Amino acid sequence: MDEAMKLGKKTGASGFDVLFLACAKVCGAVLITDDLKMYEKAREIGIMSQLLREISSP
Protein backbone atom coordinates (compact mmCIF):
# COMPACT_ATOMS: atom_id res chain seq x y z
CA MET A 1 0.00 0.00 0.00
CA ASP A 2 2.92 2.35 0.66
CA GLU A 3 4.13 1.86 -2.91
CA ALA A 4 0.64 2.65 -4.22
CA MET A 5 0.57 5.89 -2.23
CA LYS A 6 3.99 6.91 -3.56
CA LEU A 7 3.00 6.14 -7.14
CA GLY A 8 -0.29 7.99 -6.74
CA LYS A 9 1.52 11.15 -5.69
CA LYS A 10 4.16 10.74 -8.39
CA THR A 11 1.85 9.96 -11.33
CA GLY A 12 -1.51 11.48 -10.45
CA ALA A 13 -3.13 8.23 -11.59
CA SER A 14 -6.52 7.17 -10.27
CA GLY A 15 -6.68 5.00 -7.15
CA PHE A 16 -7.64 1.94 -9.16
CA ASP A 17 -4.82 2.41 -11.70
CA VAL A 18 -2.30 3.06 -8.94
CA LEU A 19 -3.00 -0.36 -7.44
CA PHE A 20 -2.23 -2.07 -10.75
CA LEU A 21 0.92 0.03 -11.21
CA ALA A 22 2.11 -0.77 -7.68
CA CYS A 23 1.46 -4.50 -8.10
CA ALA A 24 3.45 -4.58 -11.34
CA LYS A 25 6.32 -2.62 -9.80
CA VAL A 26 6.52 -4.62 -6.56
CA CYS A 27 6.26 -7.98 -8.38
CA GLY A 28 8.56 -6.99 -11.23
CA ALA A 29 5.78 -7.96 -13.63
CA VAL A 30 4.81 -6.63 -17.02
CA LEU A 31 1.67 -4.51 -16.86
CA ILE A 32 -0.72 -5.47 -19.66
CA THR A 33 -3.43 -2.90 -20.27
CA ASP A 34 -5.57 -1.45 -23.03
CA ASP A 35 -5.60 1.94 -21.29
CA LEU A 36 -3.16 4.17 -23.18
CA LYS A 37 -2.80 6.65 -20.30
CA MET A 38 -1.95 3.92 -17.79
CA TYR A 39 0.47 2.37 -20.29
CA GLU A 40 2.26 5.70 -20.72
CA LYS A 41 2.40 6.39 -16.97
CA ALA A 42 3.86 2.94 -16.37
CA ARG A 43 6.56 3.48 -18.99
CA GLU A 44 7.39 6.93 -17.58
CA ILE A 45 8.14 5.47 -14.15
CA GLY A 46 10.09 2.46 -15.40
CA ILE A 47 7.44 -0.24 -15.25
CA MET A 48 7.49 -2.59 -18.23
CA SER A 49 4.11 -2.43 -19.91
CA GLN A 50 2.38 -3.71 -23.00
CA LEU A 51 -0.74 -2.48 -24.74
CA LEU A 52 -3.24 -5.28 -25.13
CA ARG A 53 -4.20 -4.09 -28.61
CA GLU A 54 -0.58 -4.57 -29.74
CA ILE A 55 -0.43 -8.21 -28.68
CA SER A 56 -1.15 -10.38 -31.70
CA SER A 57 -3.22 -13.51 -31.33
CA PRO A 58 -2.23 -16.77 -33.04
Coordinates of C-alpha atoms in Angstrom, one line a residue:
M1 CA 0.0 0.0 0.0
D2 CA 2.9 2.3 0.7
E3 CA 4.1 1.9 -2.9
A4 CA 0.6 2.7 -4.2
M5 CA 0.6 5.9 -2.2
K6 CA 4.0 6.9 -3.6
L7 CA 3.0 6.1 -7.1
G8 CA -0.3 8.0 -6.7
K9 CA 1.5 11.1 -5.7
K10 CA 4.2 10.7 -8.4
T11 CA 1.9 10.0 -11.3
G12 CA -1.5 11.5 -10.4
A13 CA -3.1 8.2 -11.6
S14 CA -6.5 7.2 -10.3
G15 CA -6.7 5.0 -7.1
F16 CA -7.6 1.9 -9.2
D17 CA -4.8 2.4 -11.7
V18 CA -2.3 3.1 -8.9
L19 CA -3.0 -0.4 -7.4
F20 CA -2.2 -2.1 -10.7
L21 CA 0.9 0.0 -11.2
A22 CA 2.1 -0.8 -7.7
C23 CA 1.5 -4.5 -8.1
A24 CA 3.4 -4.6 -11.3
K25 CA 6.3 -2.6 -9.8
V26 CA 6.5 -4.6 -6.6
C27 CA 6.3 -8.0 -8.4
G28 CA 8.6 -7.0 -11.2
A29 CA 5.8 -8.0 -13.6
V30 CA 4.8 -6.6 -17.0
L31 CA 1.7 -4.5 -16.9
I32 CA -0.7 -5.5 -19.7
T33 CA -3.4 -2.9 -20.3
D34 CA -5.6 -1.5 -23.0
D35 CA -5.6 1.9 -21.3
L36 CA -3.2 4.2 -23.2
K37 CA -2.8 6.7 -20.3
M38 CA -1.9 3.9 -17.8
Y39 CA 0.5 2.4 -20.3
E40 CA 2.3 5.7 -20.7
K41 CA 2.4 6.4 -17.0
A42 CA 3.9 2.9 -16.4
R43 CA 6.6 3.5 -19.0
E44 CA 7.4 6.9 -17.6
I45 CA 8.1 5.5 -14.1
G46 CA 10.1 2.5 -15.4
I47 CA 7.4 -0.2 -15.3
M48 CA 7.5 -2.6 -18.2
S49 CA 4.1 -2.4 -19.9
Q50 CA 2.4 -3.7 -23.0
L51 CA -0.7 -2.5 -24.7
L52 CA -3.2 -5.3 -25.1
R53 CA -4.2 -4.1 -28.6
E54 CA -0.6 -4.6 -29.7
I55 CA -0.4 -8.2 -28.7
S56 CA -1.2 -10.4 -31.7
S57 CA -3.2 -13.5 -31.3
P58 CA -2.2 -16.8 -33.0

